[in-house]
DNA sequence: CTACCTGCAAACTCTTTGCAAGCAG
DNA sequence: CTGCTTGCAAAGAGTTTGCAGGTAG
């Protein structure tokens, strides 16, 4: 096992993928932020430690991680995709989003999470059964206008 | 008032916009389907009755309708945006979405709508207050794999 | 050593912008 | 008439693909 594969290597190999420096770096970046990074964002951060990395690889790696369920992809309507480490992978706790449709600001909230998750889980079961869907995850967000953008 | 403005003209003019044939057509298309149309979809349908329409106009009109709150924009992760008439504008009743991440199929469900809306409304109020957000709407969807794509 | 992985460049797709002509009010 | 609206062509932005060289296992 390569030295840079300490943290995520096992999981990658378990799914039949090789552990490489770029994959480890991308996962590490996602794990050490609370932001909602775009591929370009991730590319720019990674570039500091690993100047050879290509944007293409970031896209390909994110695609793979989403398929493995290790990362979740979001779209907040500003024309670029955003990625977050799944809650069971790293430090993050479950949260939902509040989006300002004017400035694009994204707030995470987790105030009502217990209550929401209770209902979501119940619905997930019933819908899965009725529509024969194997449900993986959900997206729940509120859209509005933030304080600064109101004035 | 022009003859083609019977249905939506009033609302458009009320917001300071002119009523034109293309706007009426686009609204009519959205009102007469249960699908989740992309700008291209709308353009192709409109083109049959009104061959001169341009794709650009479809984009501009949809933008405007979203800003007025008459139409809601969605992103189901397949690289194109989707539009639906808002529930208070036409025939549709409130529903949420169930998306197959493999084939892109979109199912509308409204089984638990009452229960969901109760909770959503409550959360909307509390979050709006706490984070000083003027919340307009919400997006709630489940992602999974449908029956056909499982096998 | 072999199959997977990577970076580069180019291609692609969806969306937006500039502008002159057209039409609603 | 006047300024909003439209269609066309072209530009822009984000994402994907082809391919030859590189590297994990």
Coordinates of C-alpha atoms (C1' of nucleotides) in Angstrom, one line a residue:
Chain A
X1 CA 0.0 0.0 0.0
X2 CA 1.3 3.4 -1.0
X3 CA 1.9 5.9 1.8
X4 CA -0.8 8.3 0.5
X5 CA -3.5 5.6 0.6
X6 CA -3.8 5.3 4.3
X7 CA -7.2 6.8 4.7
X8 CA -9.3 5.9 1.6
X9 CA -7.3 3.2 -0.1
X10 CA -9.1 0.3 1.5
X11 CA -12.5 1.5 0.4
X12 CA -11.4 2.2 -3.2
X13 CA -9.7 -1.2 -3.6
X14 CA -12.7 -2.9 -2.1
X15 CA -14.7 -1.6 -5.0
X16 CA -12.1 -2.7 -7.5
X17 CA -10.4 0.7 -8.1
X18 CA -6.8 1.5 -7.6
X19 CA -5.7 3.9 -5.0
X20 CA -3.8 6.8 -6.5
X21 CA -2.5 10.1 -5.3
X22 CA -5.1 12.1 -7.1
X23 CA -8.0 10.1 -5.7
X24 CA -6.7 10.4 -2.2
X25 CA -6.1 14.2 -2.6
X26 CA -9.6 14.8 -3.9
X27 CA -11.2 12.8 -1.1
X28 CA -9.0 14.7 1.4
X29 CA -10.1 18.0 0.0
X30 CA -13.8 17.1 0.3
X31 CA -13.2 15.8 3.8
X32 CA -11.6 18.9 5.0
X33 CA -14.1 21.5 4.0
X34 CA -17.7 22.4 4.8
X35 CA -18.1 24.1 1.5
X36 CA -19.9 22.8 -1.5
X37 CA -17.1 22.6 -4.1
X38 CA -17.4 22.6 -7.8
X39 CA -15.0 20.5 -9.9
X40 CA -13.1 23.7 -10.7
X41 CA -12.8 24.6 -7.0
X42 CA -11.4 21.1 -6.2
X43 CA -9.0 21.3 -9.1
X44 CA -7.6 24.7 -7.9
X45 CA -7.1 23.5 -4.4
X46 CA -5.6 20.2 -5.5
X47 CA -3.3 22.0 -7.9
X48 CA -1.4 23.7 -5.0
X49 CA -0.1 20.4 -3.6
X50 CA -0.1 18.5 -6.9
X51 CA 0.5 20.8 -9.8
X52 CA 0.2 18.1 -12.4
X53 CA -3.4 17.2 -11.8
X54 CA -5.8 17.8 -14.6
X55 CA -9.3 19.0 -14.4
X56 CA -10.4 16.0 -16.4
X57 CA -9.2 13.7 -13.7
X58 CA -11.2 15.7 -11.1
X59 CA -14.4 15.2 -13.2
X60 CA -13.7 11.5 -13.7
X61 CA -12.8 10.9 -10.1
X62 CA -15.9 12.7 -8.8
X63 CA -18.1 10.6 -11.2
X64 CA -16.6 7.5 -9.8
X65 CA -17.0 8.5 -6.2
X66 CA -20.7 9.4 -6.8
X67 CA -21.3 6.0 -8.3
X68 CA -19.7 4.4 -5.3
X69 CA -22.0 6.5 -3.1
X70 CA -19.0 8.0 -1.3
X71 CA -19.8 11.5 -2.6
X72 CA -23.1 13.3 -3.3
X73 CA -23.6 15.6 -6.3
X74 CA -25.8 18.7 -6.0
X75 CA -27.1 21.3 -8.4
X76 CA -27.9 24.7 -6.9
X77 CA -28.9 26.3 -10.2
X78 CA -25.8 28.3 -10.9
X79 CA -24.7 26.3 -13.9
X80 CA -22.1 24.2 -12.2
X81 CA -22.3 21.0 -10.2
X82 CA -21.3 20.8 -6.5
X83 CA -20.0 17.9 -4.5
X84 CA -20.0 16.9 -0.9
X85 CA -18.6 13.9 0.9
X86 CA -21.4 11.6 1.9
X87 CA -22.3 11.8 5.6
X88 CA -21.1 8.3 6.5
X89 CA -17.7 8.9 4.9
X90 CA -16.2 11.7 6.9
X91 CA -16.8 14.3 9.5
X92 CA -20.0 15.8 8.3
X93 CA -23.4 15.3 9.9
X94 CA -26.5 15.1 8.0
X95 CA -27.9 18.5 6.8
X96 CA -30.0 20.0 4.2
X97 CA -29.6 23.2 2.2
X98 CA -31.1 26.7 2.0
X99 CA -30.2 28.5 -1.2
X100 CA -30.4 32.2 -2.0
X101 CA -31.6 32.5 -5.6
X102 CA -30.1 35.9 -6.0
X103 CA -26.5 35.7 -4.8
X104 CA -26.2 31.9 -4.8
X105 CA -25.3 31.7 -1.1
X106 CA -25.7 28.2 0.3
X107 CA -26.5 27.6 4.0
X108 CA -26.4 24.2 5.6
X109 CA -29.0 23.6 8.3
X110 CA -29.6 20.7 10.5
X111 CA -32.2 22.0 12.9
X112 CA -35.0 19.8 11.9
X113 CA -33.0 16.9 10.7
X114 CA -34.3 14.3 13.1
X115 CA -37.9 15.1 12.3
X116 CA -37.2 15.4 8.6
X117 CA -35.3 12.2 8.5
X118 CA -38.0 10.3 10.3
X119 CA -40.5 11.3 7.7
X120 CA -38.1 10.9 4.8
X121 CA -37.2 7.4 5.9
X122 CA -40.8 6.4 6.2
X123 CA -41.7 7.8 2.7
X124 CA -38.6 6.2 1.3
X125 CA -39.7 2.8 2.4
X126 CA -43.3 3.2 1.1
X127 CA -42.3 4.7 -2.2
X128 CA -39.6 2.2 -2.8
X129 CA -42.1 -0.5 -2.3
X130 CA -44.9 1.0 -4.4
X131 CA -42.8 2.1 -7.3
X132 CA -40.3 -0.7 -7.1
X133 CA -37.4 1.8 -6.6
X134 CA -34.2 1.1 -4.8
X135 CA -33.8 4.5 -3.2
X136 CA -30.3 5.6 -2.4
X137 CA -30.6 9.1 -1.2
X138 CA -32.7 12.3 -1.2
X139 CA -32.3 15.9 -2.0
X140 CA -34.2 18.5 0.1
X141 CA -33.6 22.1 -0.1
X142 CA -35.4 25.5 0.3
X143 CA -35.0 28.3 -2.2
X144 CA -35.4 31.9 -1.2
X145 CA -33.8 35.3 -0.9
X146 CA -31.3 36.0 1.9
X147 CA -31.1 39.0 4.1
X148 CA -28.5 41.0 2.2
X149 CA -30.3 40.4 -1.1
X150 CA -33.7 41.6 0.1
X151 CA -32.7 45.2 0.6
Chain B
X1 CA -56.0 42.5 -26.1
X2 CA -54.7 40.1 -28.8
X3 CA -56.7 37.0 -29.4
X4 CA -53.9 34.7 -28.2
X5 CA -53.7 36.4 -24.9
X6 CA -56.9 35.2 -23.3
X7 CA -55.4 32.9 -20.8
X8 CA -52.2 34.3 -19.5
X9 CA -52.2 37.9 -20.8
X10 CA -53.5 39.4 -17.7
X11 CA -50.9 38.0 -15.4
X12 CA -48.1 38.9 -17.7
X13 CA -49.2 42.5 -18.1
X14 CA -49.8 42.8 -14.4
X15 CA -46.1 42.2 -14.0
X16 CA -45.2 44.7 -16.6
X17 CA -44.5 42.3 -19.5
X18 CA -46.2 42.3 -22.8
X19 CA -48.3 39.4 -23.9
X20 CA -46.9 37.9 -27.1
X21 CA -47.8 34.8 -29.1
X22 CA -44.6 33.0 -28.1
X23 CA -45.1 33.6 -24.4
X24 CA -48.7 32.3 -24.6
X25 CA -47.6 29.3 -26.6
X26 CA -44.9 28.4 -24.1
X27 CA -47.3 28.7 -21.1
X28 CA -49.8 26.6 -23.0
X29 CA -47.3 23.9 -23.7
X30 CA -46.3 23.7 -20.0
X31 CA -50.0 23.7 -19.0
X32 CA -50.9 20.8 -21.2
X33 CA -48.4 18.3 -20.2
X34 CA -47.4 16.3 -17.2
X35 CA -43.8 15.9 -18.4
X36 CA -40.8 17.7 -17.2
X37 CA -39.8 19.6 -20.3
X38 CA -36.4 20.9 -21.2
X39 CA -36.0 24.1 -23.2
X40 CA -35.3 22.0 -26.3
X41 CA -38.4 19.9 -25.7
X42 CA -40.5 23.1 -25.5
X43 CA -38.9 24.5 -28.5
X44 CA -39.6 21.5 -30.6
X45 CA -43.3 21.3 -29.6
X46 CA -43.7 25.1 -30.1
X47 CA -42.1 24.9 -33.5
X48 CA -44.9 22.8 -34.9
X49 CA -47.5 25.6 -34.4
X50 CA -45.1 28.5 -34.7
X51 CA -42.2 27.6 -36.9
X52 CA -40.5 30.9 -36.5
X53 CA -39.9 30.6 -32.8
X54 CA -36.2 30.6 -31.7
X55 CA -34.6 28.5 -29.0
X56 CA -33.2 31.7 -27.5
X57 CA -36.7 33.0 -26.9
X58 CA -37.7 29.9 -25.1
X59 CA -34.8 30.3 -22.7
X60 CA -35.5 34.0 -22.2
X61 CA -39.2 33.3 -21.6
X62 CA -38.6 30.5 -19.2
X63 CA -36.2 32.7 -17.2
X64 CA -38.8 35.4 -17.0
X65 CA -41.5 33.0 -15.9
X66 CA -39.3 31.5 -13.2
X67 CA -38.6 35.0 -11.9
X68 CA -42.4 35.7 -11.8
X69 CA -42.9 32.4 -9.9
X70 CA -45.2 31.1 -12.6
X71 CA -42.8 28.3 -13.5
X72 CA -40.5 26.2 -11.5
X73 CA -37.1 25.1 -12.7
X74 CA -35.6 21.7 -11.8
X75 CA -32.4 19.9 -12.3
X76 CA -32.4 16.1 -12.4
X77 CA -28.7 15.7 -13.1
X78 CA -28.8 14.9 -16.8
X79 CA -27.2 18.1 -17.8
X80 CA -30.3 20.0 -18.9
X81 CA -32.8 22.0 -17.0
X82 CA -36.4 21.0 -16.7
X83 CA -39.5 23.2 -16.3
X84 CA -42.9 22.8 -14.8
X85 CA -45.8 25.2 -14.4
X86 CA -46.2 26.1 -10.8
X87 CA -49.0 24.4 -9.0
X88 CA -51.1 27.5 -8.5
X89 CA -51.0 28.3 -12.2
X90 CA -52.5 25.4 -13.9
X91 CA -53.9 22.0 -13.6
X92 CA -51.2 20.3 -11.6
X93 CA -51.4 19.3 -8.1
X94 CA -48.5 19.4 -5.7
X95 CA -46.1 16.6 -6.1
X96 CA -42.5 15.6 -5.5
X97 CA -40.1 13.6 -7.7
X98 CA -38.5 10.2 -7.7
X99 CA -35.5 9.9 -10.1
X100 CA -33.8 6.9 -11.5
X101 CA -30.1 7.7 -11.6
X102 CA -29.5 5.1 -14.3
X103 CA -32.1 5.8 -17.0
X104 CA -33.1 9.3 -15.9
X105 CA -36.8 8.3 -15.6
X106 CA -38.8 10.8 -13.5
X107 CA -41.8 9.8 -11.5
X108 CA -44.2 12.2 -9.8
X109 CA -45.6 11.1 -6.5
X110 CA -48.1 12.8 -4.3
X111 CA -48.8 10.0 -1.7
X112 CA -47.4 11.7 1.3
X113 CA -47.8 15.2 0.1
X114 CA -50.1 16.4 2.9
X115 CA -47.7 15.1 5.6
X116 CA -44.7 16.4 3.8
X117 CA -46.1 19.8 3.2
X118 CA -47.1 20.1 6.8
X119 CA -43.5 19.5 7.9
X120 CA -42.1 21.6 5.1
X121 CA -44.3 24.5 5.9
X122 CA -43.3 24.4 9.6
X123 CA -39.6 24.2 8.7
X124 CA -39.9 26.9 6.2
X125 CA -41.3 29.3 8.8
X126 CA -38.7 28.5 11.4
X127 CA -35.7 28.6 9.0
X128 CA -37.0 31.8 7.4
X129 CA -37.0 33.4 10.8
X130 CA -33.7 32.1 12.1
X131 CA -31.7 32.7 8.9
X132 CA -33.6 35.8 7.7
X133 CA -34.5 34.1 4.5
X134 CA -37.6 34.9 2.5
X135 CA -38.3 31.3 1.3
X136 CA -40.1 30.9 -2.0
X137 CA -40.2 27.2 -2.6
X138 CA -38.6 23.9 -2.0
X139 CA -37.2 21.0 -3.8
X140 CA -37.6 17.5 -2.5
X141 CA -36.7 14.4 -4.4
X142 CA -35.6 10.8 -4.0
X143 CA -32.8 9.3 -6.1
X144 CA -32.6 5.6 -6.7
X145 CA -32.7 2.9 -9.3
X146 CA -35.9 1.8 -11.0
X147 CA -37.2 -1.7 -11.5
X148 CA -36.1 -2.0 -15.2
X149 CA -32.6 -0.7 -14.4
X150 CA -32.1 -3.1 -11.4
X151 CA -31.9 -6.2 -13.5
Chain C
dC1 C1' 3.9 -6.8 -16.9
dT2 C1' -0.8 -5.6 -17.7
dA3 C1' -4.8 -3.2 -17.1
dC4 C1' -6.2 0.7 -15.1
dC5 C1' -5.3 5.6 -14.6
dT6 C1' -3.8 10.3 -16.0
dG7 C1' -3.1 14.8 -18.5
dC8 C1' -3.6 17.2 -22.6
dA9 C1' -6.1 18.9 -26.4
dA10 C1' -10.1 19.0 -28.8
dA11 C1' -14.9 18.2 -29.2
dC12 C1' -19.5 18.6 -27.4
dT13 C1' -23.7 20.4 -25.3
dC14 C1' -26.3 23.5 -23.1
dT15 C1' -27.0 28.4 -22.3
dT16 C1' -26.1 33.3 -22.9
dT17 C1' -25.2 37.7 -25.4
dG18 C1' -25.1 41.3 -29.2
dC19 C1' -27.6 43.3 -32.5
dA20 C1' -30.9 44.8 -36.0
dA21 C1' -35.6 44.1 -37.3
dG22 C1' -40.5 43.4 -35.5
dC23 C1' -44.5 44.2 -32.8
dA24 C1' -47.5 45.4 -28.4
dG25 C1' -49.4 49.0 -26.1
Chain D
dC1 C1' -44.4 55.9 -32.1
dT2 C1' -41.3 53.9 -28.4
dG3 C1' -39.4 50.6 -26.0
dC4 C1' -40.0 45.8 -25.1
dT5 C1' -39.5 41.4 -27.6
dT6 C1' -37.7 38.4 -31.1
dG7 C1' -34.6 35.4 -34.2
dC8 C1' -30.2 34.7 -35.8
dA9 C1' -25.4 34.0 -35.4
dA10 C1' -21.7 33.8 -32.5
dA11 C1' -19.7 33.5 -28.1
dG12 C1' -19.2 31.4 -23.4
dA13 C1' -19.1 28.0 -19.9
dG14 C1' -19.1 23.5 -18.1
dT15 C1' -18.3 18.8 -19.1
dT16 C1' -16.9 14.8 -21.9
dT17 C1' -14.0 12.1 -25.1
dG18 C1' -9.8 10.2 -27.7
dC19 C1' -5.4 9.0 -27.1
dA20 C1' -0.6 8.1 -25.9
dG21 C1' 2.2 7.8 -21.9
dG22 C1' 2.4 6.6 -16.8
dT23 C1' 1.8 3.7 -12.7
dA24 C1' -0.6 0.5 -9.1
dG25 C1' -1.0 -4.1 -8.0

